[in-house]
PDB file of C-alpha atoms in Angstrom:
ATOM      1  CA  UNK A 232     -24.242 -67.852  40.417  1.00  0.00           C
ATOM      2  CA  UNK A 233     -26.968 -66.611  43.465  1.00  0.00           C
ATOM      3  CA  UNK A 234     -25.939 -65.237  46.867  1.00  0.00           C
ATOM      4  CA  UNK A 235     -27.361 -66.344  49.564  1.00  0.00           C
ATOM      5  CA  UNK A 236     -26.664 -67.101  53.378  1.00  0.00           C
ATOM      6  CA  UNK A 237     -24.917 -70.566  53.800  1.00  0.00           C
ATOM      7  CA  UNK A 238     -25.219 -72.851  57.054  1.00  0.00           C
ATOM      8  CA  UNK A 239     -22.697 -75.998  56.933  1.00  0.00           C
ATOM      9  CA  UNK A 240     -23.214 -77.694  60.938  1.00  0.00           C
ATOM     10  CA  UNK A 241     -22.013 -81.015  62.690  1.00  0.00           C
ATOM     11  CA  UNK A 242     -22.504 -82.502  66.186  1.00  0.00           C
ATOM     12  CA  UNK A 243     -19.944 -81.904  68.922  1.00  0.00           C
ATOM     13  CA  UNK A 244     -18.589 -86.133  69.875  1.00  0.00           C
ATOM     14  CA  UNK A 245     -21.515 -88.080  68.121  1.00  0.00           C
ATOM     15  CA  UNK A 246     -18.892 -90.774  66.985  1.00  0.00           C
ATOM     16  CA  UNK A 247     -18.584 -90.938  70.812  1.00  0.00           C
ATOM     17  CA  UNK A 248     -22.993 -91.433  71.192  1.00  0.00           C
ATOM     18  CA  UNK A 249     -24.031 -94.009  72.231  1.00  0.00           C
ATOM     19  CA  UNK A 250     -27.328 -94.784  70.203  1.00  0.00           C
ATOM     20  CA  UNK A 251     -25.899 -93.233  66.392  1.00  0.00           C
ATOM     21  CA  UNK A 252     -29.676 -94.317  64.931  1.00  0.00           C
ATOM     22  CA  UNK A 253     -31.351 -92.784  67.724  1.00  0.00           C
ATOM     23  CA  UNK A 254     -29.383 -89.637  67.386  1.00  0.00           C
ATOM     24  CA  UNK A 255     -30.032 -89.328  63.776  1.00  0.00           C
ATOM     25  CA  UNK A 256     -33.388 -89.217  63.770  1.00  0.00           C
ATOM     26  CA  UNK A 257     -33.712 -86.972  66.537  1.00  0.00           C
ATOM     27  CA  UNK A 258     -31.555 -84.980  63.486  1.00  0.00           C
ATOM     28  CA  UNK A 259     -33.712 -85.720  61.005  1.00  0.00           C
ATOM     29  CA  UNK A 260     -36.907 -84.740  63.239  1.00  0.00           C
ATOM     30  CA  UNK A 261     -35.434 -81.239  64.391  1.00  0.00           C
ATOM     31  CA  UNK A 262     -34.271 -80.612  60.729  1.00  0.00           C
ATOM     32  CA  UNK A 263     -37.833 -81.154  59.154  1.00  0.00           C
ATOM     33  CA  UNK A 264     -38.830 -78.327  61.703  1.00  0.00           C
ATOM     34  CA  UNK A 265     -36.549 -76.276  60.399  1.00  0.00           C
ATOM     35  CA  UNK A 266     -37.109 -76.700  56.526  1.00  0.00           C
ATOM     36  CA  UNK A 267     -40.752 -76.353  57.504  1.00  0.00           C
ATOM     37  CA  UNK A 268     -40.717 -72.863  58.987  1.00  0.00           C
ATOM     38  CA  UNK A 269     -37.443 -71.042  58.278  1.00  0.00           C
ATOM     39  CA  UNK A 270     -38.237 -71.302  53.842  1.00  0.00           C
ATOM     40  CA  UNK A 271     -34.997 -72.231  52.932  1.00  0.00           C
ATOM     41  CA  UNK A 272     -33.761 -71.579  49.682  1.00  0.00           C
ATOM     42  CA  UNK A 273     -31.737 -75.151  50.038  1.00  0.00           C
ATOM     43  CA  UNK A 274     -33.403 -76.949  52.501  1.00  0.00           C
ATOM     44  CA  UNK A 275     -31.128 -77.602  55.007  1.00  0.00           C
ATOM     45  CA  UNK A 276     -30.177 -81.426  54.944  1.00  0.00           C
ATOM     46  CA  UNK A 277     -27.821 -84.150  55.943  1.00  0.00           C
ATOM     47  CA  UNK A 278     -25.021 -84.659  54.083  1.00  0.00           C
ATOM     48  CA  UNK A 279     -22.360 -86.852  55.695  1.00  0.00           C
ATOM     49  CA  UNK A 280     -22.846 -88.566  58.563  1.00  0.00           C
ATOM     50  CA  UNK A 281     -23.198 -86.246  61.328  1.00  0.00           C
ATOM     51  CA  UNK A 282     -22.601 -83.338  59.371  1.00  0.00           C
ATOM     52  CA  UNK A 283     -26.009 -81.279  57.299  1.00  0.00           C
ATOM     53  CA  UNK A 284     -26.339 -77.384  55.708  1.00  0.00           C
ATOM     54  CA  UNK A 285     -28.492 -75.614  54.436  1.00  0.00           C
ATOM     55  CA  UNK A 286     -29.139 -71.904  53.196  1.00  0.00           C
ATOM     56  CA  UNK A 287     -31.293 -68.841  52.680  1.00  0.00           C
ATOM     57  CA  UNK A 288     -32.067 -65.209  50.786  1.00  0.00           C
ATOM     58  CA  UNK A 289     -31.556 -63.771  53.480  1.00  0.00           C
ATOM     59  CA  UNK A 290     -28.278 -63.461  56.426  1.00  0.00           C
ATOM     60  CA  UNK A 291     -31.728 -63.308  59.115  1.00  0.00           C
ATOM     61  CA  UNK A 292     -33.198 -66.071  58.379  1.00  0.00           C
ATOM     62  CA  UNK A 293     -30.018 -68.637  58.995  1.00  0.00           C
ATOM     63  CA  UNK A 294     -28.800 -66.759  61.886  1.00  0.00           C
ATOM     64  CA  UNK A 295     -32.186 -67.838  63.399  1.00  0.00           C
ATOM     65  CA  UNK A 296     -32.252 -71.157  61.558  1.00  0.00           C
ATOM     66  CA  UNK A 297     -28.978 -71.648  63.450  1.00  0.00           C
ATOM     67  CA  UNK A 298     -29.974 -71.207  66.998  1.00  0.00           C
ATOM     68  CA  UNK A 299     -33.536 -72.749  66.581  1.00  0.00           C
ATOM     69  CA  UNK A 300     -31.231 -76.569  65.645  1.00  0.00           C
ATOM     70  CA  UNK A 301     -29.284 -75.767  68.671  1.00  0.00           C
ATOM     71  CA  UNK A 302     -32.084 -75.075  71.051  1.00  0.00           C
ATOM     72  CA  UNK A 303     -34.122 -77.572  69.266  1.00  0.00           C
ATOM     73  CA  UNK A 304     -31.499 -80.284  69.630  1.00  0.00           C
ATOM     74  CA  UNK A 305     -30.102 -78.932  73.678  1.00  0.00           C
ATOM     75  CA  UNK A 306     -29.401 -80.440  75.947  1.00  0.00           C
ATOM     76  CA  UNK A 307     -29.420 -83.654  75.032  1.00  0.00           C
ATOM     77  CA  UNK A 308     -27.098 -83.229  71.707  1.00  0.00           C
ATOM     78  CA  UNK A 309     -24.905 -80.182  70.623  1.00  0.00           C
ATOM     79  CA  UNK A 310     -23.921 -79.080  68.302  1.00  0.00           C
ATOM     80  CA  UNK A 311     -22.060 -76.358  66.258  1.00  0.00           C
ATOM     81  CA  UNK A 312     -21.986 -74.171  62.327  1.00  0.00           C
ATOM     82  CA  UNK A 313     -19.982 -72.200  60.614  1.00  0.00           C
ATOM     83  CA  UNK A 314     -22.699 -68.849  58.422  1.00  0.00           C
ATOM     84  CA  UNK A 315     -21.223 -67.091  55.649  1.00  0.00           C
ATOM     85  CA  UNK A 316     -22.959 -64.914  52.627  1.00  0.00           C
ATOM     86  CA  UNK A 317     -21.981 -65.149  48.756  1.00  0.00           C
ATOM     87  CA  UNK A 318     -22.398 -66.531  45.935  1.00  0.00           C
ATOM     88  CA  UNK A 319     -23.560 -70.613  45.314  1.00  0.00           C
ATOM     89  CA  UNK A 320     -23.263 -72.698  41.552  1.00  0.00           C
ATOM     90  CA  UNK A 321     -25.521 -75.136  41.897  1.00  0.00           C
ATOM     91  CA  UNK A 322     -22.719 -78.760  40.010  1.00  0.00           C
ATOM     92  CA  UNK A 323     -25.657 -80.638  39.543  1.00  0.00           C
ATOM     93  CA  UNK A 324     -29.111 -80.379  37.517  1.00  0.00           C
ATOM     94  CA  UNK A 325     -31.056 -81.278  40.478  1.00  0.00           C
ATOM     95  CA  UNK A 326     -29.815 -78.178  42.604  1.00  0.00           C
ATOM     96  CA  UNK A 327     -28.432 -80.831  45.499  1.00  0.00           C
ATOM     97  CA  UNK A 328     -24.573 -80.689  44.575  1.00  0.00           C
ATOM     98  CA  UNK A 329     -23.072 -77.427  45.344  1.00  0.00           C
ATOM     99  CA  UNK A 330     -20.078 -75.079  45.528  1.00  0.00           C
ATOM    100  CA  UNK A 331     -18.701 -71.707  45.262  1.00  0.00           C
ATOM    101  CA  UNK A 332     -18.558 -68.930  48.131  1.00  0.00           C
ATOM    102  CA  UNK A 333     -20.865 -69.419  49.487  1.00  0.00           C
ATOM    103  CA  UNK A 334     -20.100 -72.902  50.844  1.00  0.00           C
ATOM    104  CA  UNK A 335     -16.444 -72.135  51.673  1.00  0.00           C
ATOM    105  CA  UNK A 336     -16.702 -69.097  54.228  1.00  0.00           C
ATOM    106  CA  UNK A 337     -19.154 -71.129  55.865  1.00  0.00           C
ATOM    107  CA  UNK A 338     -16.917 -74.417  55.735  1.00  0.00           C
ATOM    108  CA  UNK A 339     -14.193 -71.414  57.849  1.00  0.00           C
ATOM    109  CA  UNK A 340     -16.511 -70.071  59.725  1.00  0.00           C
ATOM    110  CA  UNK A 341     -17.314 -73.896  61.047  1.00  0.00           C
ATOM    111  CA  UNK A 342     -13.362 -74.343  60.783  1.00  0.00           C
ATOM    112  CA  UNK A 343     -13.089 -71.418  63.217  1.00  0.00           C
ATOM    113  CA  UNK A 344     -15.251 -72.687  66.108  1.00  0.00           C
ATOM    114  CA  UNK A 345     -13.863 -76.298  66.259  1.00  0.00           C
ATOM    115  CA  UNK A 346     -10.113 -75.235  66.539  1.00  0.00           C
ATOM    116  CA  UNK A 347     -12.078 -72.395  69.267  1.00  0.00           C
ATOM    117  CA  UNK A 348     -13.556 -74.856  70.765  1.00  0.00           C
ATOM    118  CA  UNK A 349     -10.742 -77.217  70.980  1.00  0.00           C
ATOM    119  CA  UNK A 350      -8.488 -73.842  72.608  1.00  0.00           C
ATOM    120  CA  UNK A 351     -10.562 -73.353  75.096  1.00  0.00           C
ATOM    121  CA  UNK A 352      -9.706 -74.244  78.486  1.00  0.00           C
ATOM    122  CA  UNK A 353     -11.649 -77.565  79.950  1.00  0.00           C
ATOM    123  CA  UNK A 354     -14.186 -75.306  82.120  1.00  0.00           C
ATOM    124  CA  UNK A 355     -14.306 -72.158  79.590  1.00  0.00           C
ATOM    125  CA  UNK A 356     -17.407 -71.291  78.160  1.00  0.00           C
ATOM    126  CA  UNK A 357     -17.533 -72.527  74.065  1.00  0.00           C
ATOM    127  CA  UNK A 358     -18.574 -70.183  71.634  1.00  0.00           C
ATOM    128  CA  UNK A 359     -20.780 -72.712  68.410  1.00  0.00           C
ATOM    129  CA  UNK A 360     -21.425 -70.795  66.479  1.00  0.00           C
ATOM    130  CA  UNK A 361     -19.026 -68.914  63.632  1.00  0.00           C
ATOM    131  CA  UNK A 362     -19.490 -65.945  60.604  1.00  0.00           C
ATOM    132  CA  UNK A 363     -17.709 -65.948  57.500  1.00  0.00           C
ATOM    133  CA  UNK A 364     -18.153 -62.249  55.373  1.00  0.00           C
ATOM    134  CA  UNK A 365     -15.623 -59.843  54.105  1.00  0.00           C
ATOM    135  CA  UNK A 366     -17.942 -57.051  55.189  1.00  0.00           C
ATOM    136  CA  UNK A 367     -18.653 -54.859  58.815  1.00  0.00           C
ATOM    137  CA  UNK A 368     -21.947 -57.167  58.589  1.00  0.00           C
ATOM    138  CA  UNK A 369     -19.521 -59.761  58.754  1.00  0.00           C
ATOM    139  CA  UNK A 370     -17.922 -59.169  61.421  1.00  0.00           C
ATOM    140  CA  UNK A 371     -20.267 -57.752  63.234  1.00  0.00           C
ATOM    141  CA  UNK A 372     -22.473 -60.582  62.789  1.00  0.00           C
ATOM    142  CA  UNK A 373     -19.368 -62.907  63.961  1.00  0.00           C
ATOM    143  CA  UNK A 374     -19.478 -60.668  67.535  1.00  0.00           C
ATOM    144  CA  UNK A 375     -23.381 -61.187  67.603  1.00  0.00           C
ATOM    145  CA  UNK A 376     -22.947 -65.098  67.263  1.00  0.00           C
ATOM    146  CA  UNK A 377     -20.150 -65.383  69.518  1.00  0.00           C
ATOM    147  CA  UNK A 378     -22.235 -62.895  72.427  1.00  0.00           C
ATOM    148  CA  UNK A 379     -25.434 -65.216  71.994  1.00  0.00           C
ATOM    149  CA  UNK A 380     -23.835 -68.355  72.448  1.00  0.00           C
ATOM    150  CA  UNK A 381     -21.540 -66.941  74.912  1.00  0.00           C
ATOM    151  CA  UNK A 382     -25.343 -66.575  76.609  1.00  0.00           C
ATOM    152  CA  UNK A 383     -26.827 -69.763  76.072  1.00  0.00           C
ATOM    153  CA  UNK A 384     -23.312 -72.085  77.529  1.00  0.00           C
ATOM    154  CA  UNK A 385     -24.620 -71.006  81.099  1.00  0.00           C
ATOM    155  CA  UNK A 386     -28.597 -72.239  80.309  1.00  0.00           C
ATOM    156  CA  UNK A 387     -29.670 -75.243  82.205  1.00  0.00           C
ATOM    157  CA  UNK A 388     -31.888 -77.977  80.882  1.00  0.00           C
ATOM    158  CA  UNK A 389     -35.068 -75.843  81.823  1.00  0.00           C
ATOM    159  CA  UNK A 390     -34.500 -72.479  80.908  1.00  0.00           C
ATOM    160  CA  UNK A 391     -33.308 -74.398  77.568  1.00  0.00           C
ATOM    161  CA  UNK A 392     -37.479 -75.760  77.089  1.00  0.00           C
ATOM    162  CA  UNK A 393     -37.832 -72.144  78.490  1.00  0.00           C
ATOM    163  CA  UNK A 394     -36.457 -70.588  75.222  1.00  0.00           C
ATOM    164  CA  UNK A 395     -37.340 -73.041  72.619  1.00  0.00           C
ATOM    165  CA  UNK A 396     -40.795 -71.706  73.712  1.00  0.00           C
ATOM    166  CA  UNK A 397     -40.359 -68.087  74.068  1.00  0.00           C
ATOM    167  CA  UNK A 398     -38.641 -68.563  70.864  1.00  0.00           C
ATOM    168  CA  UNK A 399     -41.842 -70.479  69.262  1.00  0.00           C
ATOM    169  CA  UNK A 400     -43.892 -67.476  70.466  1.00  0.00           C
ATOM    170  CA  UNK A 401     -45.514 -69.215  73.689  1.00  0.00           C
ATOM    171  CA  UNK A 402     -46.730 -67.559  77.094  1.00  0.00           C
ATOM    172  CA  UNK A 403     -44.075 -67.444  79.374  1.00  0.00           C
ATOM    173  CA  UNK A 404     -47.716 -68.546  81.372  1.00  0.00           C
ATOM    174  CA  UNK A 405     -48.489 -70.948  78.903  1.00  0.00           C
ATOM    175  CA  UNK A 406     -44.620 -71.705  79.840  1.00  0.00           C
ATOM    176  CA  UNK A 407     -45.710 -71.789  83.929  1.00  0.00           C
ATOM    177  CA  UNK A 408     -48.309 -74.072  83.236  1.00  0.00           C
ATOM    178  CA  UNK A 409     -45.934 -76.339  81.249  1.00  0.00           C
ATOM    179  CA  UNK A 410     -43.511 -76.421  83.877  1.00  0.00           C
ATOM    180  CA  UNK A 411     -46.008 -76.512  86.725  1.00  0.00           C
ATOM    181  CA  UNK A 412     -44.055 -73.509  88.150  1.00  0.00           C
ATOM    182  CA  UNK A 413     -45.036 -69.990  89.094  1.00  0.00           C
ATOM    183  CA  UNK A 414     -45.719 -67.165  86.400  1.00  0.00           C
ATOM    184  CA  UNK A 415     -43.297 -65.745  88.913  1.00  0.00           C
ATOM    185  CA  UNK A 416     -40.706 -68.364  88.672  1.00  0.00           C
ATOM    186  CA  UNK A 417     -40.289 -68.154  85.191  1.00  0.00           C
ATOM    187  CA  UNK A 418     -40.477 -64.618  84.932  1.00  0.00           C
ATOM    188  CA  UNK A 419     -37.122 -64.738  87.679  1.00  0.00           C
ATOM    189  CA  UNK A 420     -35.433 -67.169  85.667  1.00  0.00           C
ATOM    190  CA  UNK A 421     -36.022 -65.267  82.307  1.00  0.00           C
ATOM    191  CA  UNK A 422     -34.173 -62.459  82.992  1.00  0.00           C
ATOM    192  CA  UNK A 423     -32.014 -63.915  85.223  1.00  0.00           C
ATOM    193  CA  UNK A 424     -30.842 -66.419  82.711  1.00  0.00           C
ATOM    194  CA  UNK A 425     -31.409 -63.285  80.069  1.00  0.00           C
ATOM    195  CA  UNK A 426     -33.792 -65.364  78.017  1.00  0.00           C
ATOM    196  CA  UNK A 427     -35.499 -61.648  76.891  1.00  0.00           C
ATOM    197  CA  UNK A 428     -33.173 -60.502  75.908  1.00  0.00           C
ATOM    198  CA  UNK A 429     -31.665 -64.044  73.524  1.00  0.00           C
ATOM    199  CA  UNK A 430     -35.661 -63.561  71.890  1.00  0.00           C
ATOM    200  CA  UNK A 431     -34.690 -59.700  71.621  1.00  0.00           C
ATOM    201  CA  UNK A 432     -31.100 -60.569  69.905  1.00  0.00           C
ATOM    202  CA  UNK A 433     -32.740 -63.196  67.415  1.00  0.00           C
ATOM    203  CA  UNK A 434     -36.265 -60.978  66.061  1.00  0.00           C
ATOM    204  CA  UNK A 435     -32.792 -58.449  65.862  1.00  0.00           C
ATOM    205  CA  UNK A 436     -30.698 -60.455  64.397  1.00  0.00           C
ATOM    206  CA  UNK A 437     -33.628 -61.887  61.818  1.00  0.00           C
ATOM    207  CA  UNK A 438     -34.050 -58.237  60.206  1.00  0.00           C
ATOM    208  CA  UNK A 439     -30.744 -58.735  59.092  1.00  0.00           C
ATOM    209  CA  UNK A 440     -31.009 -58.773  54.569  1.00  0.00           C
TER     210      UNK A 440
END
């Protein structure tokens, strides 16, 4: 058995989507990009319907991948995530069928996210990402991811585009040109919506073993 950082995700409200085939194609496209850029030990793959899962060697890689997945699909497609850290065992020769505490914890985490969403007020901000791990590190990570999601909940479509660009290393000047606005306008929005804080938080969490 090997300890890894696990991720289980699903699409929020996929059953009511007007174009389920288009949604699936979009999900596959974003997942392919994440697999090419985050070095998973078990590449992200769609399992059943609108659910997907993957695993990484480090916690920091998994939380970074979750952010890239969610922001890569927003604002058109909303997703939720359960993450954990623990041992996993391959049950099939090709390794695609797995079991173990790592996956059980990720399943617990996404269930926590779903339950909290169901209990939230209609006009309240919703946490879409949770972490489960029986350690102080797990407790701290869960708090950090909830904080991250509450910041994401306030972003409009333009801020989502800017955040995606910043996470991929695009300069504010280049983003201003793409948005056809002034660099000053981008800078104001970056600070107003705490996009710079979200990027720093992602970098800090990304270094976790």
